[in-house]
Amino acid sequence: MQRNREPPVPEPLLSTFLTKVKEILNAATMASLPLTAKEQMMERFLIAAARGDLPQMRILLTHILSLINQTGYSGWTALMLAARNGHYNVVEALLSQSFDKLPVNSSSQTAYDIAKFWGHSHISNLLAKADNSCSGVLPELYFCRETLDRQSDKRTDKTWLEAQQSDPNTVYLLFSNVNPMVSRCELDKSSEVPNKLCRFRYDGVKDLIQKPKTKLIFLGVEKKKPPSSCSQVQEGSWEPPAWFAVGTDEDATELLKRCRENNCFFPKSTNRNLLKYSEEEAGIVAHARSVLVWHDRYSFCSTCGSGTSLEEGGHKRRCLNSECRSLKGVHNTCYPRVDPVVIMLVVHPDRNQCLLGRKKSFPVGMFSCLAGFIEPGEAIEDAVRREVEEESGVKVGLVRYICSQPWPMPSNLMIGCLAIATSTNIKVDQNEIEEARWFTRQQIAESLHRGANPALMLPPSQTIAHQLIRYWICKNANL
Ligand SMILES: NC(=O)C1=CN([C@@H]2O[C@H](COP(=O)(O)OP(=O)(O)OC[C@H]3O[C@@H](n4cnc5c(N)ncnc54)[C@H](O)[C@@H]3O)[C@@H](O)[C@H]2O)C=CC1
Ligand SMILES: [Mg+2]
Ligand SMILES: [Mg+2]
Ligand SMILES: [Mg+2]
Ligand SMILES: [Zn+2]
């Protein structure tokens, strides 16, 4: 049943393949076609992969290692041929050479799809295991690592919080205009090196945290345990260090003087700068920044307009007007906001194309998933269908939730879905989207691999949009 729904697979049978290669090699010899030595070697490498001739493949690889990721006349890689013909040991050997698993053939199938289609489940399992993104399990998303244990129950424990504040092991992060102080290694100014959060101790911020305008946010305690050789651990008196974010309006240049590290600065509030942290620190920045932006923008009570004060380790604002309705019962106006946004990869009814759009503000050539804020009283599925139709005119049927990502710009929660289109005509809403297009799996795979002339540029890997696209491309065409 499953097989009938698959797109046709080009003839990969060994005999056909060998005949074709022989024809090419003969034709090249007879007509003196410029089939280079490398091309001949490539075809021999592919024949060996299709036959399962690992020793021959190893010999050829000692001459040219780059053979490993290339395709021959058929558009198939060695991995695809080995997967097609059930050569487990060849697949295993290719994977151990960190072979690229994402390329697709002219039927938009990866090696994983091919192994699955031809019933070589031991090979498809091996390919899935070797690449998390192909197993249907997404990698951990950027901003999603919870390095700290939030310990929200401690936010109401004033005595405990005060004790933590003066503890010499407590870590403080300094924020100016909702951006954290960071340092960058001077030797390497390339964008690859993450910004590192500057960590302060109590003595370095004591005066600051006592100022009435300073916002102090309890972020949680470290999850990481010290080595068991640590004397406090042995005595049983060890407690994990607490972390606080300090939001201040003090002069940024003066604040920088407090840091002993070199090359400290406050990065500008751009989306790009927020993607420059290590996985460990990105989640901490997301938490602190969203809460601090909320304090910045919601300093007055939204029920009566009076002033408010900070409570619960900086996770609540209480109205100073004792008559205010917000003091009676629990009110969401007193807590930091999170704005849910649906973000969806819309898949064509043929399952081999996806719909991406671009806003005017995107860099040239970049396309991404459609997205939009969920409206009050709206379910995730309905928001997906409404936003897709509003922005592109395409109608959506099935919606499947895949994963989510906090997006602290300033406080969105991106809810990632795959959505199956039931119509294909595109009519964009020019107010929101400049252009929307259907892209083939082949075009997407080329772009993920930064092929020579990709049809589009995808958003960076830290975004949920990128990961949803990658997830879809790695999955079998049947979804
Ligand atoms: N992490 C990722 O991969 C991506 C993240 N995003 C984020 O998703 C957000 C929403 O996507 P859009 O296409 O802009 O949404 P959208 O399609 O709903 O249009 C934005 C408009 O919705 C209105 N709106 C309704 N509720 C709003 C709220 N709570 N805050 C702000 N505006 C609201 C405003 O008029 C705004 O101009 C973006 O602001 C962006 O930060 C968008 C695409 C990719
Ligand atoms: Mg939108
Ligand atoms: Mg919209
Ligand atoms: Mg909208
Ligand atoms: Zn009030």
Tab-separated table of N, CA and C in Angstrom, residues 410-478:
chain	number	residue	atom	x	y	z
A	410	PRO	N	10.136	40.408	21.241
A	410	PRO	CA	10.699	40.285	22.581
A	410	PRO	C	10.218	39.067	23.362
A	411	SER	N	9.027	38.529	23.077
A	411	SER	CA	8.571	37.447	23.969
A	411	SER	C	7.629	36.485	23.240
A	412	ASN	N	7.999	36.135	22.016
A	412	ASN	CA	7.141	35.212	21.270
A	412	ASN	C	7.426	33.769	21.653
A	413	LEU	N	6.395	32.953	21.540
A	413	LEU	CA	6.616	31.501	21.595
A	413	LEU	C	6.230	30.982	20.219
A	414	MET	N	7.228	30.515	19.470
A	414	MET	CA	6.968	30.033	18.113
A	414	MET	C	6.468	28.586	18.204
A	415	ILE	N	5.295	28.346	17.607
A	415	ILE	CA	4.700	27.006	17.643
A	415	ILE	C	4.800	26.427	16.231
A	416	GLY	N	5.723	25.487	16.070
A	416	GLY	CA	6.068	25.002	14.724
A	416	GLY	C	5.186	23.848	14.267
A	417	CYS	N	4.615	23.986	13.069
A	417	CYS	CA	3.712	22.960	12.540
A	417	CYS	C	4.051	22.617	11.091
A	418	LEU	N	3.656	21.403	10.684
A	418	LEU	CA	3.616	21.071	9.261
A	418	LEU	C	2.147	21.152	8.878
A	419	ALA	N	1.864	21.697	7.694
A	419	ALA	CA	0.475	21.858	7.275
A	419	ALA	C	0.342	21.371	5.837
A	420	ILE	N	-0.696	20.593	5.563
A	420	ILE	CA	-0.862	20.063	4.205
A	420	ILE	C	-1.854	20.947	3.441
A	421	ALA	N	-1.391	21.471	2.316
A	421	ALA	CA	-2.238	22.354	1.513
A	421	ALA	C	-3.315	21.549	0.799
A	422	THR	N	-4.478	22.176	0.646
A	422	THR	CA	-5.531	21.532	-0.150
A	422	THR	C	-5.780	22.318	-1.437
A	423	SER	N	-5.100	23.461	-1.585
A	423	SER	CA	-5.148	24.205	-2.845
A	423	SER	C	-3.733	24.698	-3.130
A	424	THR	N	-3.472	25.126	-4.367
A	424	THR	CA	-2.077	25.461	-4.717
A	424	THR	C	-1.888	26.865	-5.292
A	425	ASN	N	-2.992	27.523	-5.682
A	425	ASN	CA	-2.844	28.873	-6.263
A	425	ASN	C	-2.394	29.869	-5.213
A	426	ILE	N	-1.406	30.678	-5.600
A	426	ILE	CA	-0.861	31.638	-4.632
A	426	ILE	C	-1.347	33.050	-4.949
A	427	LYS	N	-1.832	33.712	-3.920
A	427	LYS	CA	-2.203	35.127	-4.068
A	427	LYS	C	-1.731	35.814	-2.788
A	428	VAL	N	-0.609	36.509	-2.875
A	428	VAL	CA	-0.028	37.037	-1.634
A	428	VAL	C	-0.697	38.329	-1.165
A	429	ASP	N	-0.697	38.476	0.159
A	429	ASP	CA	-1.132	39.736	0.757
A	429	ASP	C	0.111	40.622	0.809
A	430	GLN	N	0.148	41.597	-0.101
A	430	GLN	CA	1.364	42.415	-0.241
A	430	GLN	C	1.704	43.202	1.016
A	431	ASN	N	0.728	43.395	1.902
A	431	ASN	CA	1.028	44.134	3.131
A	431	ASN	C	1.946	43.324	4.044
A	432	GLU	N	1.825	42.012	3.984
A	432	GLU	CA	2.591	41.176	4.912
A	432	GLU	C	3.773	40.493	4.246
A	433	ILE	N	3.582	40.070	2.992
A	433	ILE	CA	4.560	39.225	2.319
A	433	ILE	C	4.867	39.827	0.954
A	434	GLU	N	6.123	39.849	0.593
A	434	GLU	CA	6.486	40.392	-0.722
A	434	GLU	C	6.245	39.337	-1.807
A	435	GLU	N	6.580	38.097	-1.481
A	435	GLU	CA	6.466	37.021	-2.468
A	435	GLU	C	6.326	35.686	-1.731
A	436	ALA	N	5.549	34.781	-2.319
A	436	ALA	CA	5.489	33.408	-1.789
A	436	ALA	C	5.580	32.468	-2.984
A	437	ARG	N	6.252	31.338	-2.781
A	437	ARG	CA	6.488	30.409	-3.904
A	437	ARG	C	6.505	28.979	-3.414
A	438	TRP	N	6.194	28.046	-4.316
A	438	TRP	CA	6.388	26.627	-4.033
A	438	TRP	C	7.819	26.272	-4.415
A	439	PHE	N	8.526	25.596	-3.529
A	439	PHE	CA	9.889	25.125	-3.835
A	439	PHE	C	9.908	23.600	-3.779
A	440	THR	N	10.683	22.996	-4.680
A	440	THR	CA	10.765	21.522	-4.679
A	440	THR	C	11.718	21.060	-3.577
A	441	ARG	N	11.584	19.770	-3.238
A	441	ARG	CA	12.517	19.193	-2.252
A	441	ARG	C	13.953	19.330	-2.736
A	442	GLN	N	14.132	19.156	-4.042
A	442	GLN	CA	15.467	19.260	-4.636
A	442	GLN	C	16.053	20.666	-4.389
A	443	GLN	N	15.234	21.689	-4.651
A	443	GLN	CA	15.716	23.076	-4.454
A	443	GLN	C	16.070	23.331	-2.993
A	444	ILE	N	15.232	22.795	-2.109
A	444	ILE	CA	15.484	23.009	-0.678
A	444	ILE	C	16.758	22.280	-0.258
A	445	ALA	N	16.899	21.024	-0.727
A	445	ALA	CA	18.083	20.240	-0.345
A	445	ALA	C	19.348	20.941	-0.842
A	446	GLU	N	19.295	21.484	-2.055
A	446	GLU	CA	20.470	22.183	-2.595
A	446	GLU	C	20.804	23.403	-1.747
A	447	SER	N	19.760	24.071	-1.306
A	447	SER	CA	19.992	25.271	-0.509
A	447	SER	C	20.570	24.913	0.862
A	448	LEU	N	20.067	23.814	1.448
A	448	LEU	CA	20.596	23.384	2.748
A	448	LEU	C	22.073	23.045	2.625
A	449	HIS	N	22.455	22.569	1.442
A	449	HIS	CA	23.846	22.177	1.221
A	449	HIS	C	24.674	23.251	0.575
A	450	ARG	N	24.106	24.433	0.485
A	450	ARG	CA	24.776	25.569	-0.146
A	450	ARG	C	25.362	25.155	-1.491
A	451	GLY	N	24.485	24.592	-2.334
A	451	GLY	CA	24.899	24.204	-3.687
A	451	GLY	C	25.389	25.421	-4.452
A	452	ALA	N	25.884	25.199	-5.678
A	452	ALA	CA	26.518	26.285	-6.439
A	452	ALA	C	25.553	27.443	-6.682
A	453	ASN	N	24.341	27.123	-7.178
A	453	ASN	CA	23.371	28.179	-7.480
A	453	ASN	C	22.028	27.879	-6.849
A	454	PRO	N	21.930	27.917	-5.540
A	454	PRO	CA	20.652	27.556	-4.927
A	454	PRO	C	19.541	28.522	-5.327
A	455	ALA	N	18.313	27.983	-5.431
A	455	ALA	CA	17.176	28.801	-5.862
A	455	ALA	C	16.773	29.793	-4.781
A	456	LEU	N	17.200	29.530	-3.550
A	456	LEU	CA	16.809	30.408	-2.445
A	456	LEU	C	17.809	30.286	-1.311
A	457	MET	N	17.725	31.254	-0.403
A	457	MET	CA	18.557	31.194	0.799
A	457	MET	C	17.603	30.940	1.967
A	458	LEU	N	17.994	30.044	2.866
A	458	LEU	CA	17.122	29.721	3.994
A	458	LEU	C	17.532	30.534	5.221
A	459	PRO	N	16.618	30.697	6.187
A	459	PRO	CA	16.999	31.409	7.418
A	459	PRO	C	18.071	30.619	8.183
A	460	PRO	N	18.785	31.249	9.100
A	460	PRO	CA	19.879	30.558	9.792
A	460	PRO	C	19.408	29.361	10.627
A	461	SER	N	20.362	28.466	10.912
A	461	SER	CA	20.012	27.199	11.558
A	461	SER	C	19.453	27.384	12.971
A	462	GLN	N	19.677	28.542	13.590
A	462	GLN	CA	19.157	28.768	14.946
A	462	GLN	C	17.633	28.965	14.937
A	463	THR	N	17.050	29.204	13.770
A	463	THR	CA	15.611	29.514	13.741
A	463	THR	C	14.779	28.246	13.617
A	464	ILE	N	13.599	28.296	14.177
A	464	ILE	CA	12.695	27.147	14.077
A	464	ILE	C	12.268	26.972	12.620
A	465	ALA	N	12.223	28.073	11.870
A	465	ALA	CA	11.854	27.978	10.443
A	465	ALA	C	12.833	27.051	9.727
A	466	HIS	N	14.117	27.267	9.942
A	466	HIS	CA	15.154	26.438	9.316
A	466	HIS	C	14.973	24.971	9.722
A	467	GLN	N	14.743	24.749	11.008
A	467	GLN	CA	14.660	23.369	11.501
A	467	GLN	C	13.409	22.654	11.001
A	468	LEU	N	12.309	23.398	10.833
A	468	LEU	CA	11.098	22.771	10.282
A	468	LEU	C	11.340	22.339	8.842
A	469	ILE	N	12.040	23.189	8.089
A	469	ILE	CA	12.330	22.889	6.683
A	469	ILE	C	13.248	21.667	6.601
A	470	ARG	N	14.251	21.645	7.446
A	470	ARG	CA	15.206	20.534	7.476
A	470	ARG	C	14.500	19.218	7.864
A	471	TYR	N	13.619	19.344	8.838
A	471	TYR	CA	12.865	18.183	9.310
A	471	TYR	C	12.043	17.590	8.155
A	472	TRP	N	11.380	18.467	7.400
A	472	TRP	CA	10.536	17.994	6.287
A	472	TRP	C	11.379	17.348	5.198
A	473	ILE	N	12.512	17.952	4.887
A	473	ILE	CA	13.327	17.438	3.787
A	473	ILE	C	13.882	16.055	4.138
A	474	CYS	N	14.100	15.835	5.431
A	474	CYS	CA	14.666	14.549	5.849
A	474	CYS	C	13.612	13.468	5.948
A	475	LYS	N	12.377	13.869	5.937
A	475	LYS	CA	11.329	12.866	6.108
A	475	LYS	C	10.925	12.270	4.780
A	476	ASN	N	10.373	11.097	4.848
A	476	ASN	CA	9.885	10.436	3.658
A	476	ASN	C	8.796	11.305	3.014
A	477	ALA	N	8.710	11.228	1.692
A	477	ALA	CA	7.757	12.061	0.954
A	477	ALA	C	6.318	11.849	1.413
A	478	ASN	N	6.043	10.721	2.081
A	478	ASN	CA	4.668	10.482	2.529
A	478	ASN	C	4.313	11.213	3.814
